[in-house]
Amino acid sequence: MMSHFLLLFIGALLVNNILLIRFIALCSFFGVSNSMSTSIGMGMAVTFVMVLASSVSWILWHFILVPLHLEFLQISAFILTIASLVQFVELFLKKNSPTLYRAMGIYLPLITTNCAILAVALLNVLNNFNFIDAIVYAIGVSGGYTLAIVMFAGIRERMSSAPIPKAFQGYPIAFITASLMSLAFLGFKGLFGL
Amino acid sequence: MKRFFRPFINGILRENPILVLMIGLCPALAVSSAAINGIYMGLAATFVLVGSNFIISIIRKFVPNQIRIPIFITIIATFVTIVDMVMHAYAPDMYNILGIFIPLIVVNCIILGRAEAFAYHNSVIDSIGDGIGMGLGFTLILVVLGGIRELLGNGTLFGFQVMPVSFKPVLLMILPPGAFLTIGFLQALQRYRGGKS
């Protein structure tokens, strides 16, 4: 039982890393990875919202959409739930936990259109995960997101002082860096037979 | 006619979503391992873009400013559901290849971005032109990206053998790292040309 969760977690964290292998949520990967501190804040916010959104969408799917035979509403229902959930979390944090709000508040609006959150909600349904599986999977995926974006921000900070050909400055070199990181993550393929 | 074509050309060249605006990257990178995938993905996104731009530009006078985003998202999600179901029924092979990226069109920044930046402020005709232009710009770049990766990584183009038999395919190009590498070089090329003129 424990090894099942461990495999699910490692698989989501490293082997099928959401950013570098699956190519989901790349807009934020290139958009907010300019400095270490912003990428850590973004990683925290994504982790928090992803776990919350996975559990809420799992409940929505299994207790409302399936019993009422409304499966075709999946996309609309999930995206609206996630969007309103993010708004609610933002208001709640603003009122009750100013410290946490300062740490990740400004990243919350960005998360509504972060495809990773919707993708994990959809993948939970697609893979027929039970509730605990869904939570473990969401933690693994968001851990992988945080790991990749923080490493990438670290490299980009170093690169800002490196001599780079003019045409490659900025985004092009960032893409090539991401390519090399993706190559490294490809090396995890086959780990524990995943 | 000119009014219809200006946003159209603009979307393909000057404001190409992937290379210039840097939005809508996820599907561009994920499905571009073959040129044909790019056509399907691009056309699916174009359909959603034109449909949502059309509806939003019709109802823009009645939409209260405060709740416009949820309304936009609902409209977009409806069109995505249509695409999802049609592809599932009529192109099941392609549906399996594109997989989760079909429902993810709903959070594609290009579509919400155009709804907010263009369709909400412009007439119906202009919005349709903008939708087609942006959609085709997106499709074009997906096909170019997919074509380069397929040619180098598999020696084929749209499934036909193009490279001579002695050509050794670079497997890396159709794996995930190849996507980042190709788009990085394409962007550098565009900057290099832009810097010269």
XYZ file of C-alpha atoms in Angstrom:
391
model
C 0.000 0.000 0.000
C 2.742 2.409 1.026
C 4.792 1.524 -2.062
C 1.767 2.243 -4.264
C 1.617 5.808 -2.950
C 5.385 6.182 -3.208
C 5.343 5.107 -6.868
C 2.457 7.461 -7.633
C 4.315 10.313 -5.930
C 7.723 9.701 -7.577
C 6.040 9.159 -10.936
C 4.321 12.531 -10.745
C 7.333 14.315 -9.215
C 10.172 13.147 -11.460
C 9.328 10.632 -14.174
C 6.372 12.481 -15.684
C 7.380 15.933 -14.489
C 4.491 18.207 -15.380
C 6.633 21.030 -16.770
C 9.572 19.352 -18.425
C 8.092 16.085 -19.706
C 4.343 16.641 -20.014
C 4.510 20.300 -21.138
C 1.683 21.623 -19.003
C 1.702 25.076 -17.340
C 4.612 26.370 -19.410
C 3.355 29.966 -19.570
C 4.082 30.438 -15.878
C 7.307 28.420 -16.191
C 8.749 31.059 -18.518
C 6.735 33.973 -17.159
C 7.507 34.010 -13.431
C 10.911 32.322 -13.286
C 12.968 35.524 -13.290
C 14.024 35.257 -9.667
C 14.226 32.562 -7.028
C 11.869 34.284 -4.590
C 8.989 34.718 -7.059
C 9.301 31.148 -8.269
C 9.205 29.838 -4.691
C 6.050 31.896 -4.040
C 4.471 30.613 -7.225
C 5.382 27.025 -6.335
C 3.776 27.386 -2.900
C 0.616 28.898 -4.338
C 0.317 26.180 -6.990
C 0.813 23.421 -4.408
C -1.832 24.873 -2.122
C -4.439 25.446 -4.845
C -3.742 22.186 -6.647
C -4.350 19.997 -3.602
C -7.509 21.947 -2.782
C -8.787 21.937 -6.364
C -8.116 18.224 -6.840
C -10.143 17.301 -3.784
C -13.014 19.656 -4.629
C -13.178 18.541 -8.267
C -12.996 14.885 -7.222
C -15.998 15.380 -4.930
C -17.824 17.339 -7.646
C -17.234 14.574 -10.187
C -18.095 11.563 -8.024
C -20.984 12.991 -6.016
C -22.643 15.423 -8.428
C -21.748 14.953 -12.085
C -21.687 11.146 -12.255
C -24.905 10.464 -10.249
C -26.780 13.062 -12.326
C -25.293 11.796 -15.643
C -23.845 15.222 -16.404
C -20.408 13.962 -17.474
C -20.465 16.156 -20.575
C -20.363 19.243 -18.359
C -16.953 18.191 -17.003
C -14.884 20.931 -18.642
C -17.235 23.810 -17.830
C -17.924 22.615 -14.295
C -14.249 22.074 -13.414
C -12.991 25.369 -14.775
C -15.724 27.386 -13.075
C -15.169 25.563 -9.778
C -11.439 26.206 -9.949
C -11.892 29.860 -10.865
C -14.306 30.516 -8.013
C -12.204 28.466 -5.593
C -9.171 30.611 -6.338
C -11.191 33.781 -5.760
C -12.480 32.388 -2.485
C -9.008 31.383 -1.290
C -7.710 34.839 -2.137
C -10.454 36.556 -0.120
C -10.052 34.116 2.779
C -6.285 34.598 2.984
C -6.574 38.366 2.708
C -8.887 38.466 5.707
C -7.507 35.710 7.925
C -3.846 35.229 7.167
C -2.104 38.400 5.986
C 1.357 36.763 6.201
C 0.394 33.935 3.885
C -1.403 36.404 1.644
C 1.727 38.514 1.322
C 3.757 35.412 0.468
C 1.540 34.097 -2.305
C -1.383 36.479 -2.777
C -0.183 38.106 -5.961
C 0.276 34.715 -7.630
C -3.256 33.522 -6.955
C -5.011 35.357 -9.837
C -2.412 33.899 -12.219
C -3.379 30.411 -11.129
C -6.912 30.494 -12.525
C -5.521 30.179 -16.024
C -2.709 27.878 -14.949
C -3.411 24.762 -16.976
C -1.734 22.487 -14.417
C -4.625 22.811 -11.976
C -7.291 21.878 -14.529
C -5.038 19.179 -15.990
C -4.629 17.438 -12.644
C -8.380 17.591 -12.001
C -9.007 15.989 -15.400
C -6.227 13.409 -15.005
C -7.663 12.309 -11.660
C -10.886 11.404 -13.446
C -9.103 9.912 -16.453
C -6.969 7.615 -14.282
C -9.878 6.579 -12.034
C -8.023 7.642 -8.899
C -9.732 7.275 -5.534
C -9.741 10.234 -3.163
C -6.430 9.478 -1.397
C -4.716 8.699 -4.732
C -5.916 12.021 -6.095
C -4.443 13.941 -3.148
C -1.099 12.098 -3.324
C -0.973 12.669 -7.078
C -1.707 16.392 -6.669
C 1.098 16.713 -4.081
C 3.498 14.878 -6.395
C 2.638 16.983 -9.436
C 2.857 20.280 -7.580
C 6.126 19.174 -5.962
C 7.488 18.484 -9.434
C 6.276 21.901 -10.589
C 7.994 23.664 -7.682
C 11.208 21.666 -8.120
C 11.482 22.444 -11.824
C 10.571 26.125 -11.622
C 12.910 26.845 -8.680
C 15.838 25.102 -10.406
C 15.068 26.960 -13.623
C 14.934 30.310 -11.804
C 18.300 29.552 -10.219
C 19.854 28.890 -13.616
C 18.272 31.995 -15.138
C 19.607 34.192 -12.328
C 23.109 32.932 -13.058
C 22.613 33.352 -16.795
C 21.686 37.021 -16.533
C 25.382 37.873 -16.135
C 26.681 35.445 -18.775
C 27.876 36.541 -22.235
C 25.084 35.321 -24.560
C 24.849 36.081 -28.320
C 22.445 38.953 -28.922
C 19.814 36.959 -30.810
C 19.682 34.371 -28.012
C 19.287 36.758 -25.081
C 16.158 36.404 -22.987
C 13.655 33.759 -24.022
C 15.612 31.790 -26.675
C 18.386 30.844 -24.265
C 15.756 30.085 -21.625
C 14.164 27.582 -23.991
C 17.519 25.939 -24.679
C 18.181 25.719 -20.931
C 14.747 24.129 -20.470
C 15.654 21.666 -23.196
C 18.773 20.564 -21.311
C 16.803 20.270 -18.051
C 14.178 18.221 -19.856
C 16.944 15.956 -21.150
C 18.141 15.444 -17.583
C 14.614 14.610 -16.394
C 14.276 12.131 -19.266
C 16.989 10.206 -17.457
C 14.486 9.346 -14.698
C 12.506 7.285 -17.187
C 12.451 3.664 -16.105
C 13.105 4.524 -12.456
C 11.384 1.812 -10.336
C 9.935 0.461 -13.597
C 7.737 3.546 -14.125
C -12.425 43.920 -46.894
C -9.285 45.652 -45.733
C -10.796 45.976 -42.277
C -11.292 42.246 -42.198
C -7.788 41.406 -43.374
C -5.746 43.713 -41.152
C -6.260 41.855 -37.882
C -5.932 38.664 -39.866
C -2.396 39.400 -41.164
C -1.484 40.896 -37.809
C -2.248 37.605 -36.060
C -0.127 35.545 -38.409
C 2.985 37.719 -38.536
C 3.470 40.667 -36.267
C 1.691 39.364 -33.200
C 2.237 35.659 -33.665
C 1.054 34.235 -30.341
C 3.832 31.695 -29.848
C 6.967 33.407 -31.103
C 6.211 37.025 -30.248
C 3.614 37.087 -27.484
C 4.883 33.920 -25.741
C 1.428 32.638 -24.893
C -0.250 29.307 -25.609
C 3.021 27.461 -25.256
C 1.859 24.222 -23.675
C -0.052 22.699 -26.602
C 2.496 24.105 -29.048
C 5.295 22.163 -27.436
C 3.384 19.079 -26.423
C 1.639 18.102 -29.643
C 4.316 19.169 -32.115
C 6.086 15.822 -32.420
C 4.496 15.421 -35.892
C 3.207 17.974 -38.397
C -0.255 16.424 -38.726
C -0.926 16.762 -34.971
C -0.259 20.482 -35.353
C -2.983 20.822 -37.994
C -5.617 19.145 -35.832
C -4.648 20.996 -32.670
C -4.447 24.312 -34.529
C -7.826 23.886 -36.188
C -9.452 22.884 -32.905
C -8.079 26.028 -31.257
C -9.079 28.160 -34.257
C -12.653 26.898 -34.063
C -12.867 27.753 -30.358
C -11.227 31.137 -30.933
C -13.539 32.156 -33.780
C -16.629 30.855 -31.973
C -15.880 32.561 -28.681
C -14.788 35.810 -30.359
C -18.024 35.798 -32.364
C -20.327 35.253 -29.381
C -18.443 37.647 -27.103
C -18.455 40.450 -29.665
C -22.230 39.996 -30.093
C -23.018 40.159 -26.389
C -20.286 42.663 -25.416
C -22.808 45.492 -24.881
C -24.782 43.469 -22.302
C -21.910 41.978 -20.317
C -21.379 43.748 -16.967
C -17.733 44.686 -16.590
C -17.272 43.054 -13.160
C -18.295 39.542 -14.152
C -16.973 39.475 -17.700
C -14.221 36.902 -17.055
C -16.540 34.141 -15.724
C -18.868 34.795 -18.670
C -15.985 34.538 -21.144
C -14.768 31.328 -19.535
C -18.227 29.755 -19.701
C -18.550 30.599 -23.404
C -15.068 29.257 -24.159
C -15.711 26.085 -22.152
C -18.874 25.448 -24.175
C -16.986 25.615 -27.461
C -14.208 23.417 -26.081
C -16.789 20.835 -25.034
C -18.153 20.835 -28.598
C -14.666 20.273 -30.059
C -13.935 17.586 -27.472
C -17.092 15.629 -28.265
C -16.810 16.017 -32.057
C -13.195 14.840 -32.075
C -13.995 11.970 -29.754
C -16.708 10.817 -32.156
C -15.134 11.453 -35.574
C -11.362 11.402 -35.074
C -10.761 8.985 -32.196
C -7.108 8.281 -33.133
C -6.200 11.948 -33.111
C -8.272 12.398 -29.935
C -6.075 9.829 -28.213
C -2.855 11.490 -29.399
C -3.878 15.011 -28.400
C -5.432 13.635 -25.201
C -5.637 16.073 -22.340
C -4.605 19.023 -24.515
C -8.082 19.242 -26.071
C -9.856 20.070 -22.777
C -6.898 22.276 -21.861
C -7.722 24.623 -24.761
C -10.101 26.189 -22.252
C -7.207 27.602 -20.213
C -5.144 28.494 -23.266
C -4.149 32.100 -22.641
C -4.526 32.960 -26.340
C -8.271 32.443 -26.290
C -9.100 34.295 -23.089
C -6.519 36.909 -24.067
C -8.176 37.631 -27.414
C -11.636 37.670 -25.822
C -10.482 40.250 -23.301
C -8.190 42.318 -25.508
C -10.050 42.241 -28.816
C -13.554 40.747 -28.999
C -14.784 42.681 -25.965
C -14.013 46.017 -27.648
C -14.560 45.389 -31.356
C -17.316 44.693 -33.865
C -18.436 41.203 -34.887
C -16.691 41.230 -38.292
C -13.371 42.442 -36.860
C -13.552 39.845 -34.092
C -14.093 36.989 -36.530
C -11.144 38.230 -38.612
C -9.009 38.416 -35.477
C -10.078 34.905 -34.455
C -9.199 33.431 -37.846
C -5.881 35.300 -38.033
C -4.759 34.399 -34.523
C -5.964 30.827 -34.982
C -4.138 30.361 -38.269
C -0.984 31.974 -36.857
C -1.148 29.423 -34.071
C -1.794 26.561 -36.532
C 1.033 27.684 -38.808
C 3.596 27.721 -36.041
C 2.407 24.320 -34.765
C 2.818 22.843 -38.246
C 6.262 24.424 -38.753
C 7.380 23.227 -35.333
C 5.912 19.761 -35.895
C 7.381 19.595 -39.405
C 10.912 20.420 -38.245
C 10.745 17.932 -35.393
C 9.216 15.184 -37.529
C 11.736 15.724 -40.337
C 14.782 15.608 -38.078
C 13.490 13.091 -35.572
C 11.801 10.607 -37.889
C 12.876 11.510 -41.437
C 9.234 11.917 -42.519
C 6.857 14.790 -43.214
C 3.096 14.262 -42.737
C 3.925 10.534 -42.537
C 5.776 10.356 -45.893
C 9.447 9.429 -46.076
C 11.315 12.568 -47.144
C 14.887 12.123 -45.997
C 17.154 9.660 -47.871
C 17.406 6.192 -46.376
C 20.983 6.833 -45.252
C 19.727 9.639 -42.945
C 19.931 8.649 -39.300
C 16.961 10.168 -37.418
C 17.831 12.257 -34.363
C 15.495 10.626 -31.886
C 16.008 13.492 -29.440
C 14.001 15.821 -31.652
C 10.711 13.989 -31.164
C 11.294 13.598 -27.424
C 10.355 16.452 -25.057
C 13.805 18.193 -25.091
C 13.570 18.572 -28.885
C 10.477 20.749 -28.529
C 12.217 23.279 -26.282
C 15.308 23.245 -28.490
C 13.391 23.849 -31.738
C 11.320 26.704 -30.369
C 14.407 28.321 -28.827
C 16.207 28.322 -32.178
C 13.125 29.509 -34.090
C 12.788 32.428 -31.714
C 16.462 33.306 -31.984
C 16.131 33.195 -35.780
C 13.166 35.546 -35.703
C 15.028 37.988 -33.465
C 18.098 37.817 -35.670
C 16.033 38.716 -38.743
C 14.123 41.388 -36.838
C 17.376 42.911 -35.602
C 18.791 43.196 -39.125
C 15.884 44.957 -40.837
